[in-house]
Amino acid sequence: MKTVVTMAMRLAVAMALVSGAALARAQGPVSAPDARTHAAPPAVRARDLGVPFEGTPGSNNAITDVPGVEVGFTTLISGDGPLVVGQGPVRTGVTAVLPRGKNNKDPVFGGFFSQNGNGEMTGTEWLIEGGFLEGPVMITNTHSVGVVRDAVIAWEVKHQADQEPKGVSTYPWSLPVVAETFDGGMNDVNGFHVHPEDTFHALDAAASGPVAEGNVGGGTGMRCFGFKGGTGTASRVLPADQGGYTVGVLVQCNTGSRSQLHVAGVPVGKLITASPSPIGMGFPTDPERDVGSIIIVVATNAPLVSAQLDRLCKRATLGLGRVGGTSGDGSGDIFMSFSTANPLADDIGIHAPGAKNAPSSPVAHIDMLHNDEMDPLFLATIQATEEAIVNALVGAQTMTGPNGRVLQALPHDQLKALMQEKFAPAPW
C-alpha cells in the first residue's frame, strides 16, 4: 500500500520531535537555560568607568530603547576540564532580537551589509530582494546556525497555532535570519549543544527594558580584541529638531586583536598591562591577526525603507573602526538593520486571501524620511555601535574553557585609570 505524506503530516512529526527534544539533552552535561539572563543587566558599563562617549543614549542605553523591540537569551554554561567532544565544556547560547516583540508578526523594512563575508547570516537573499524582515534576528555559534534556523520555523508554526484561528496561515513559509560567530576556543562547538528548545527559550524570554551584556546568549564564549567579549548594546536618541528618533544597536563581538583596541581614541589594548590571553583560542593563527567575526544589528523607529536601511548598516563599519577594527580576512563582519516605523506596510503578506483583517487595497501607503535628513541617524549608528562594542568588553567576565584555557576580561580598574589620565580635568 502506498502512503501519501502530506505537508500537515510532516509538520506534525516535526513538532512532535521538537517537543521531545529535551530528552536528547541527556546525551551531554548541558545546563538548563537561565531565564534570568535578560533581567540582569551588568552592574558596570563603560560609562561607569569614565568612557566619554558622544551622543545622548536612551533610558536603557540599549537596542530596546527603540519602541517595540524585545531581546531574549539562552545561555548555556556547563562542565570544566579537558575537551570531550559531545560532552563539553559548554560555553555557548542563543540571542533573539524581535523587532515588534514576540506577539506581533508584522514585518519591518530591513537592510543588510556585509563588510567582510567570512561568516554566515541566513535569510539575507530574501531580505535583500524583498526589503522586509519577516521575523526575529537570531545569533548563535557557527555550528548551531542550522538548528536555530529550523527551530525558529517550528516556533513560528507553534506560535501561530496558539494565537490564530484555525486555517489562518500567517507563516505559510519562512526564511529566518540567523547569524553566527565562532566560539570554538571556549566551547565544545563540535558537540552541538544548542538544541531547538534553547531557541524557543530565547524567543519566549524576549522582553523590553535593560539588556544583559558580556557572557550571555550567543556571545557567551566569544573573544573580542584579545579579551573576553560577547554581547553588547547601546542606543542614541536624536534631538527633537532632528526628528527625535531612536537608534539602537546590539553586537555579538568576537573580532579584533588586542593591539588594535582603542577606547575613546586611547590605545587601550597596548597600554593595559594585564597578561595577554593565550594564543590558539580555536584559531590556528597569530593572536595579532584580526579573526573571529562580529554581528551588528541596528534598529530604529525612523521611517526608513530598505535602501536607506542598507545605508544605515554601512555606518556600523565606522563604529567598528572607532574601536580599532580592521575587518581582517578571517573576520565575518555582517550587519543588518530594521525600522519599526510603517506598521502594516507589508500587511498583505501576513493575512490569508479573504481573511477578515486582510487589506482592502494592494497599495501600501508609507512614510519615508528624505535622504538628506539621514545624517544624524548615520552619526547615531556610529556612536551606538562604538559604545555597544565597548559595553560587550566591559560586561564580559573572565572565563575558563576547555583544557583550562583562560580568557581574561578587560580589567575595569586599568580602563578607568586610563580614561581618568586622558580625560580628567586639568588642575587649576
CSV table of C-alpha atoms in Angstrom, one decimal:
chain,number,residue,atom,x,y,z
A,1,MET,CA,0.0,0.0,0.0
A,2,LYS,CA,1.3,3.4,-0.9
A,3,THR,CA,1.5,6.0,1.9
A,4,VAL,CA,1.0,9.7,1.0
A,5,VAL,CA,2.9,12.0,3.3
A,6,THR,CA,1.2,15.5,3.4
A,7,MET,CA,2.8,18.7,4.5
A,8,ALA,CA,0.5,18.7,7.5
A,9,MET,CA,1.8,15.3,8.5
A,10,ARG,CA,5.4,16.5,8.1
A,11,LEU,CA,4.7,19.5,10.4
A,12,ALA,CA,3.0,17.3,12.9
A,13,VAL,CA,6.0,15.0,13.0
A,14,ALA,CA,8.4,17.9,13.2
A,15,MET,CA,6.5,19.4,16.2
A,16,ALA,CA,6.5,16.1,17.9
A,17,LEU,CA,10.2,15.7,17.5
A,18,VAL,CA,10.7,19.3,18.8
A,19,SER,CA,8.5,18.6,21.8
A,20,GLY,CA,10.7,15.7,22.7
A,21,ALA,CA,14.0,17.4,22.0
A,22,ALA,CA,14.6,18.0,25.7
A,23,LEU,CA,15.2,14.3,26.1
A,24,ALA,CA,18.2,14.5,23.8
A,25,ARG,CA,19.9,16.8,26.3
A,26,ALA,CA,20.7,13.8,28.4
A,27,GLN,CA,23.4,13.0,25.9
A,28,GLY,CA,25.7,15.7,27.4
A,29,PRO,CA,26.0,17.8,30.6
A,30,VAL,CA,24.4,20.9,29.3
A,31,SER,CA,23.0,23.4,31.8
A,32,ALA,CA,19.3,24.4,31.7
A,33,PRO,CA,18.6,27.8,30.1
A,34,ASP,CA,18.8,30.7,32.5
A,35,ALA,CA,15.5,32.6,32.4
A,36,ARG,CA,17.1,35.5,34.4
A,37,THR,CA,19.6,36.4,31.8
A,38,HIS,CA,17.6,39.2,30.2
A,39,ALA,CA,16.5,40.7,33.6
A,40,ALA,CA,20.1,41.0,35.0
A,41,PRO,CA,21.9,43.9,33.2
A,42,PRO,CA,25.6,44.2,34.0
A,43,ALA,CA,26.5,46.0,37.2
A,44,VAL,CA,29.1,48.1,35.4
A,45,ARG,CA,29.0,49.5,31.9
A,46,ALA,CA,31.6,51.5,30.0
A,47,ARG,CA,30.2,54.9,31.0
A,48,ASP,CA,30.6,53.9,34.7
A,49,LEU,CA,34.3,53.6,34.1
A,50,GLY,CA,34.6,57.2,32.7
A,51,VAL,CA,34.5,56.5,29.0
A,52,PRO,CA,33.3,59.8,27.5
A,53,PHE,CA,31.1,58.6,24.6
A,54,GLU,CA,29.4,61.2,22.4
A,55,GLY,CA,25.7,61.4,21.9
A,56,THR,CA,22.6,61.0,24.1
A,57,PRO,CA,21.6,57.5,25.0
A,58,GLY,CA,18.1,56.3,25.6
A,59,SER,CA,16.8,55.3,29.1
A,60,ASN,CA,18.3,51.8,28.9
A,61,ASN,CA,21.1,52.7,26.6
A,62,ALA,CA,20.1,49.5,24.7
A,63,ILE,CA,18.5,48.4,21.4
A,64,THR,CA,15.3,48.0,23.4
A,65,ASP,CA,15.0,51.8,23.6
A,66,VAL,CA,13.5,51.5,20.1
A,67,PRO,CA,9.8,51.1,21.0
A,68,GLY,CA,8.6,47.5,20.5
A,69,VAL,CA,12.0,45.8,20.3
A,70,GLU,CA,12.5,42.8,22.6
A,71,VAL,CA,15.6,40.8,23.3
A,72,GLY,CA,15.9,37.4,24.8
A,73,PHE,CA,18.8,35.0,25.6
A,74,THR,CA,19.5,31.4,26.3
A,75,THR,CA,22.9,31.0,28.0
A,76,LEU,CA,24.5,27.5,28.2
A,77,ILE,CA,27.4,27.1,30.6
A,78,SER,CA,28.4,23.7,32.0
A,79,GLY,CA,31.4,21.4,32.5
A,80,ASP,CA,35.1,22.0,33.2
A,81,GLY,CA,38.4,20.3,32.3
A,82,PRO,CA,39.6,18.6,29.1
A,83,LEU,CA,37.6,18.9,25.9
A,84,VAL,CA,35.5,15.9,25.3
A,85,VAL,CA,33.6,16.4,22.0
A,86,GLY,CA,29.9,15.9,22.6
A,87,GLN,CA,30.2,16.4,26.4
A,88,GLY,CA,31.9,19.7,26.9
A,89,PRO,CA,32.9,22.1,28.4
A,90,VAL,CA,30.0,24.1,27.1
A,91,ARG,CA,30.1,27.9,26.8
A,92,THR,CA,27.5,29.0,24.2
A,93,GLY,CA,23.9,30.1,23.7
A,94,VAL,CA,21.3,31.9,21.6
A,95,THR,CA,20.3,35.5,21.3
A,96,ALA,CA,17.0,36.7,19.9
A,97,VAL,CA,16.0,40.2,18.7
A,98,LEU,CA,12.4,40.6,17.9
A,99,PRO,CA,11.6,43.9,16.0
A,100,ARG,CA,8.0,44.2,17.2
A,101,GLY,CA,8.1,41.8,20.1
A,102,LYS,CA,7.1,38.2,20.2
A,103,ASN,CA,3.4,38.8,19.8
A,104,ASN,CA,3.5,40.9,16.7
A,105,LYS,CA,4.2,39.3,13.4
A,106,ASP,CA,4.0,42.4,11.3
A,107,PRO,CA,7.1,42.6,9.0
A,108,VAL,CA,9.5,45.5,9.2
A,109,PHE,CA,11.6,47.2,6.5
A,110,GLY,CA,15.1,45.7,6.7
A,111,GLY,CA,18.6,46.3,5.4
A,112,PHE,CA,21.8,44.3,5.1
A,113,PHE,CA,25.5,44.9,4.6
A,114,SER,CA,28.5,42.5,4.6
A,115,GLN,CA,31.7,44.3,5.4
A,116,ASN,CA,33.6,41.0,5.2
A,117,GLY,CA,31.8,37.9,4.4
A,118,ASN,CA,33.8,35.2,6.2
A,119,GLY,CA,30.7,34.2,8.2
A,120,GLU,CA,27.0,33.4,7.9
A,121,MET,CA,23.7,35.2,8.1
A,122,THR,CA,20.8,33.1,6.7
A,123,GLY,CA,17.7,34.6,5.1
A,124,THR,CA,19.5,37.6,3.6
A,125,GLU,CA,18.7,36.8,0.0
A,126,TRP,CA,15.0,37.4,0.5
A,127,LEU,CA,15.8,40.3,2.9
A,128,ILE,CA,17.8,42.0,0.1
A,129,GLU,CA,15.3,41.1,-2.6
A,130,GLY,CA,12.0,41.8,-0.8
A,131,GLY,CA,13.2,44.5,1.5
A,132,PHE,CA,11.4,43.2,4.6
A,133,LEU,CA,12.5,41.4,7.7
A,134,GLU,CA,9.7,38.9,8.4
A,135,GLY,CA,10.7,37.5,11.8
A,136,PRO,CA,13.3,37.7,14.5
A,137,VAL,CA,17.0,38.1,14.2
A,138,MET,CA,18.9,35.2,15.9
A,139,ILE,CA,22.6,35.0,16.8
A,140,THR,CA,24.4,31.8,17.9
A,141,ASN,CA,27.7,30.0,17.4
A,142,THR,CA,28.9,29.0,13.9
A,143,HIS,CA,28.0,25.3,14.1
A,144,SER,CA,24.5,25.9,15.5
A,145,VAL,CA,23.1,28.1,12.7
A,146,GLY,CA,21.1,25.2,11.2
A,147,VAL,CA,19.4,24.0,14.3
A,148,VAL,CA,18.4,27.6,15.4
A,149,ARG,CA,17.1,28.3,11.9
A,150,ASP,CA,14.8,25.2,11.9
A,151,ALA,CA,13.7,25.9,15.5
A,152,VAL,CA,12.6,29.4,14.6
A,153,ILE,CA,10.3,28.0,11.9
A,154,ALA,CA,8.9,25.5,14.4
A,155,TRP,CA,8.4,28.2,17.0
A,156,GLU,CA,6.6,30.4,14.4
A,157,VAL,CA,4.3,27.5,13.4
A,158,LYS,CA,3.5,26.7,17.1
A,159,HIS,CA,3.1,30.4,17.9
A,160,GLN,CA,0.6,30.8,15.0
A,161,ALA,CA,-1.4,27.7,16.1
A,162,ASP,CA,-1.7,29.2,19.6
A,163,GLN,CA,-2.8,32.6,18.6
A,164,GLU,CA,-4.6,32.4,15.2
A,165,PRO,CA,-7.9,30.9,14.2
A,166,LYS,CA,-7.8,27.5,12.6
A,167,GLY,CA,-6.9,27.7,9.0
A,168,VAL,CA,-5.2,31.1,9.0
A,169,SER,CA,-1.7,30.7,7.5
A,170,THR,CA,0.3,33.6,8.9
A,171,TYR,CA,3.6,31.7,8.4
A,172,PRO,CA,3.0,29.7,5.1
A,173,TRP,CA,6.8,29.6,4.7
A,174,SER,CA,9.8,31.2,6.5
A,175,LEU,CA,13.4,32.2,5.7
A,176,PRO,CA,14.7,33.0,9.2
A,177,VAL,CA,17.6,35.4,9.7
A,178,VAL,CA,20.3,33.6,11.8
A,179,ALA,CA,23.8,34.8,12.2
A,180,GLU,CA,26.9,33.4,13.9
A,181,THR,CA,30.4,34.0,15.4
A,182,PHE,CA,32.8,31.2,16.3
A,183,ASP,CA,33.3,30.2,19.9
A,184,GLY,CA,35.5,27.1,19.4
A,185,GLY,CA,38.2,28.4,21.8
A,186,MET,CA,35.8,28.4,24.8
A,187,ASN,CA,33.2,26.0,23.8
A,188,ASP,CA,32.8,22.4,22.6
A,189,VAL,CA,31.5,23.8,19.3
A,190,ASN,CA,31.6,20.4,17.6
A,191,GLY,CA,29.5,18.9,20.3
A,192,PHE,CA,26.3,20.6,19.0
A,193,HIS,CA,25.0,21.6,22.4
A,194,VAL,CA,22.4,24.1,21.2
A,195,HIS,CA,19.0,22.4,20.8
A,196,PRO,CA,15.6,23.6,19.5
A,197,GLU,CA,14.3,24.3,23.0
A,198,ASP,CA,17.2,26.7,23.6
A,199,THR,CA,15.9,28.7,20.6
A,200,PHE,CA,12.3,28.6,21.9
A,201,HIS,CA,13.5,29.8,25.3
A,202,ALA,CA,15.4,32.8,23.9
A,203,LEU,CA,12.3,33.8,21.9
A,204,ASP,CA,9.8,33.2,24.7
A,205,ALA,CA,12.0,35.1,27.2
A,206,ALA,CA,12.4,38.1,25.0
A,207,ALA,CA,11.4,41.4,26.7
A,208,SER,CA,11.9,45.1,26.6
A,209,GLY,CA,13.9,47.1,29.1
A,210,PRO,CA,17.5,46.6,30.3
A,211,VAL,CA,19.6,44.0,28.3
A,212,ALA,CA,22.3,41.8,29.7
A,213,GLU,CA,25.8,42.0,28.3
A,214,GLY,CA,29.0,40.1,28.1
A,215,ASN,CA,28.9,36.3,28.7
A,216,VAL,CA,25.2,35.8,27.6
A,217,GLY,CA,23.3,34.2,24.8
A,218,GLY,CA,25.2,33.7,21.6
A,219,GLY,CA,28.0,35.8,22.9
A,220,THR,CA,28.7,33.5,25.9
A,221,GLY,CA,32.0,32.1,24.6
A,222,MET,CA,33.3,34.9,22.4
A,223,ARG,CA,36.7,36.7,22.4
A,224,CYS,CA,36.9,40.4,21.4
A,225,PHE,CA,40.1,42.4,20.8
A,226,GLY,CA,42.1,39.9,22.8
A,227,PHE,CA,39.9,40.0,25.8
A,228,LYS,CA,36.7,38.2,26.8
A,229,GLY,CA,33.9,39.5,24.6
A,230,GLY,CA,30.3,38.7,23.8
A,231,THR,CA,27.1,40.6,23.7
A,232,GLY,CA,26.9,44.4,24.0
A,233,THR,CA,24.3,47.1,23.3
A,234,ALA,CA,23.8,50.9,23.2
A,235,SER,CA,21.4,53.5,21.9
A,236,ARG,CA,21.2,57.1,20.8
A,237,VAL,CA,18.2,59.5,20.8
A,238,LEU,CA,18.2,62.4,18.4
A,239,PRO,CA,17.1,65.9,19.5
A,240,ALA,CA,13.5,66.9,18.6
A,241,ASP,CA,14.7,69.2,15.8
A,242,GLN,CA,16.3,66.2,14.1
A,243,GLY,CA,13.1,64.1,14.4
A,244,GLY,CA,13.6,62.7,17.9
A,245,TYR,CA,14.2,59.3,16.5
A,246,THR,CA,16.0,56.5,18.4
A,247,VAL,CA,18.7,54.2,17.1
A,248,GLY,CA,19.6,51.1,19.0
A,249,VAL,CA,22.5,48.7,18.3
A,250,LEU,CA,23.2,45.2,19.5
A,251,VAL,CA,26.5,43.4,18.8
A,252,GLN,CA,27.9,39.9,19.2
A,253,CYS,CA,31.6,40.8,19.3
A,254,ASN,CA,34.2,38.1,18.6
A,255,THR,CA,36.7,40.1,16.5
A,256,GLY,CA,39.9,42.0,16.5
A,257,SER,CA,43.3,41.7,18.1
A,258,ARG,CA,44.4,43.3,21.4
A,259,SER,CA,46.9,45.7,19.9
A,260,GLN,CA,44.1,47.2,17.8
A,261,LEU,CA,41.8,48.1,20.7
A,262,HIS,CA,41.0,51.8,21.1
A,263,VAL,CA,38.5,53.2,23.6
A,264,ALA,CA,37.6,56.9,23.1
A,265,GLY,CA,40.7,57.2,21.0
A,266,VAL,CA,43.0,55.8,23.6
A,267,PRO,CA,45.1,52.7,22.5
A,268,VAL,CA,43.9,50.7,25.5
A,269,GLY,CA,45.0,47.4,24.1
A,270,LYS,CA,48.6,48.4,24.0
A,271,LEU,CA,48.5,50.3,27.4
A,272,ILE,CA,46.8,47.7,29.6
A,273,THR,CA,49.4,45.7,31.5
A,274,ALA,CA,47.3,42.5,32.2
A,275,SER,CA,48.9,39.4,30.8
A,276,PRO,CA,47.5,38.5,27.3
A,277,SER,CA,45.2,35.6,26.8
A,278,PRO,CA,47.0,32.5,25.3
A,279,ILE,CA,47.1,32.1,21.6
A,280,GLY,CA,45.0,29.5,19.9
A,281,MET,CA,41.5,30.2,21.1
A,282,GLY,CA,40.1,28.0,18.4
A,283,PHE,CA,42.2,29.6,15.7
A,284,PRO,CA,45.5,28.2,14.4
A,285,THR,CA,46.9,31.6,13.9
A,286,ASP,CA,48.9,34.5,15.2
A,287,PRO,CA,47.0,36.2,18.0
A,288,GLU,CA,47.6,39.6,16.4
A,289,ARG,CA,45.6,38.7,13.3
A,290,ASP,CA,42.0,40.1,13.1
A,291,VAL,CA,39.9,37.0,13.1
A,292,GLY,CA,36.7,35.9,14.7
A,293,SER,CA,33.7,37.9,13.4
A,294,ILE,CA,31.2,40.5,14.6
A,295,ILE,CA,27.5,40.6,14.1
A,296,ILE,CA,25.8,44.0,14.4
A,297,VAL,CA,22.1,44.6,14.5
A,298,VAL,CA,20.8,48.2,14.1
A,299,ALA,CA,17.3,49.2,14.9
A,300,THR,CA,15.5,52.5,14.6
A,301,ASN,CA,12.0,53.9,14.7
A,302,ALA,CA,12.8,56.4,12.0
A,303,PRO,CA,10.7,55.9,8.8
A,304,LEU,CA,13.3,54.4,6.6
A,305,VAL,CA,12.8,52.0,3.6
A,306,SER,CA,15.1,49.1,2.8
A,307,ALA,CA,17.6,51.0,0.6
A,308,GLN,CA,18.0,53.6,3.3
A,309,LEU,CA,18.5,50.8,5.9
A,310,ASP,CA,21.2,49.3,3.7
A,311,ARG,CA,22.9,52.7,4.0
A,312,LEU,CA,22.5,52.8,7.8
A,313,CYS,CA,24.1,49.3,8.1
A,314,LYS,CA,27.2,50.6,6.3
A,315,ARG,CA,27.8,53.2,9.0
A,316,ALA,CA,28.2,50.4,11.6
A,317,THR,CA,31.5,49.8,10.0
A,318,LEU,CA,32.7,53.2,11.1
A,319,GLY,CA,31.7,52.5,14.7
A,320,LEU,CA,33.7,49.3,14.5
A,321,GLY,CA,36.6,51.3,13.1
A,322,ARG,CA,36.5,53.7,16.0
A,323,VAL,CA,37.4,50.8,18.4
A,324,GLY,CA,40.2,49.6,16.1
A,325,GLY,CA,38.5,47.0,13.9
A,326,THR,CA,40.0,46.4,10.5
A,327,SER,CA,37.7,43.7,9.2
A,328,GLY,CA,40.5,41.3,8.5
A,329,ASP,CA,40.3,38.4,6.1
A,330,GLY,CA,39.3,35.9,8.9
A,331,SER,CA,36.6,38.2,10.4
A,332,GLY,CA,33.0,37.7,9.3
A,333,ASP,CA,31.7,41.3,9.8
A,334,ILE,CA,28.0,41.1,8.9
A,335,PHE,CA,25.4,43.7,9.7
A,336,MET,CA,21.6,44.1,9.4
A,337,SER,CA,19.1,46.8,10.2
A,338,PHE,CA,15.4,47.3,10.5
A,339,SER,CA,12.9,50.1,11.1
A,340,THR,CA,9.8,49.7,13.3
A,341,ALA,CA,8.0,52.6,11.5
A,342,ASN,CA,5.4,52.0,8.9
A,343,PRO,CA,3.3,49.3,10.6
A,344,LEU,CA,1.3,47.1,8.2
A,345,ALA,CA,3.4,48.2,5.2
A,346,ASP,CA,3.5,44.5,4.2
A,347,ASP,CA,0.1,43.7,5.6
A,348,ILE,CA,-1.0,41.7,2.6
A,349,GLY,CA,1.9,39.2,3.3
A,350,ILE,CA,0.6,38.3,6.8
A,351,HIS,CA,-3.0,37.6,6.1
A,352,ALA,CA,-4.5,34.8,4.0
A,353,PRO,CA,-6.6,35.9,1.0
A,354,GLY,CA,-10.1,36.7,2.1
A,355,ALA,CA,-9.2,36.8,5.8
A,356,LYS,CA,-11.2,39.1,8.0
A,357,ASN,CA,-8.3,41.6,8.5
A,358,ALA,CA,-6.8,41.4,5.0
A,359,PRO,CA,-6.0,44.8,3.5
A,360,SER,CA,-8.7,46.2,1.2
A,361,SER,CA,-6.1,47.6,-1.3
A,362,PRO,CA,-2.9,46.1,-2.8
A,363,VAL,CA,-1.3,49.5,-2.4
A,364,ALA,CA,0.6,50.4,0.8
A,365,HIS,CA,1.0,54.0,1.8
A,366,ILE,CA,4.2,54.6,3.8
A,367,ASP,CA,6.2,57.3,5.3
A,368,MET,CA,9.9,57.8,4.2
A,369,LEU,CA,12.4,60.2,5.6
A,370,HIS,CA,14.2,62.3,3.0
A,371,ASN,CA,17.7,61.1,2.3
A,372,ASP,CA,19.2,64.5,3.1
A,373,GLU,CA,17.7,64.1,6.6
A,374,MET,CA,19.6,60.9,7.4
A,375,ASP,CA,23.0,62.3,8.5
A,376,PRO,CA,22.0,62.4,12.2
A,377,LEU,CA,20.9,58.8,12.0
A,378,PHE,CA,24.3,57.9,10.4
A,379,LEU,CA,26.1,59.5,13.3
A,380,ALA,CA,23.9,57.9,15.9
A,381,THR,CA,24.6,54.5,14.4
A,382,ILE,CA,28.3,55.1,14.5
A,383,GLN,CA,28.2,56.2,18.1
A,384,ALA,CA,25.9,53.5,19.3
A,385,THR,CA,28.0,50.8,17.6
A,386,GLU,CA,31.2,52.0,19.2
A,387,GLU,CA,29.6,52.0,22.6
A,388,ALA,CA,27.9,48.7,22.2
A,389,ILE,CA,31.3,47.0,21.4
A,390,VAL,CA,33.0,48.6,24.5
A,391,ASN,CA,30.0,47.6,26.6
A,392,ALA,CA,30.4,44.0,25.4
A,393,LEU,CA,34.0,44.1,26.7
A,394,VAL,CA,33.2,45.8,30.0
A,395,GLY,CA,30.2,43.5,30.6
A,396,ALA,CA,32.2,40.3,30.0
A,397,GLN,CA,33.8,38.3,32.8
A,398,THR,CA,36.9,36.2,32.8
A,399,MET,CA,36.1,32.7,31.6
A,400,THR,CA,37.8,29.3,31.8
A,401,GLY,CA,37.1,27.0,28.9
A,402,PRO,CA,38.2,23.6,27.6
A,403,ASN,CA,41.6,22.3,28.8
A,404,GLY,CA,41.8,25.0,31.4
A,405,ARG,CA,42.2,27.8,28.8
A,406,VAL,CA,41.5,31.2,30.4
A,407,LEU,CA,40.2,34.2,28.5
A,408,GLN,CA,40.8,37.3,30.6
A,409,ALA,CA,38.2,40.1,30.8
A,410,LEU,CA,39.2,43.7,30.2
A,411,PRO,CA,40.4,45.0,33.5
A,412,HIS,CA,38.0,47.6,34.8
A,413,ASP,CA,40.4,49.3,37.1
A,414,GLN,CA,43.0,49.8,34.3
A,415,LEU,CA,40.5,51.1,31.8
A,416,LYS,CA,39.1,53.5,34.4
A,417,ALA,CA,42.6,54.8,35.2
A,418,LEU,CA,43.4,55.3,31.5
A,419,MET,CA,40.2,57.3,31.0
A,420,GLN,CA,41.0,59.4,34.0
A,421,GLU,CA,44.5,60.0,32.8
A,422,LYS,CA,43.3,61.1,29.4
A,423,PHE,CA,40.1,63.0,30.2
A,424,ALA,CA,40.3,64.2,33.8
A,425,PRO,CA,40.0,68.0,34.1
A,426,ALA,CA,43.4,69.7,34.3
A,427,PRO,CA,44.2,71.2,37.8
A,428,TRP,CA,43.8,74.9,38.3
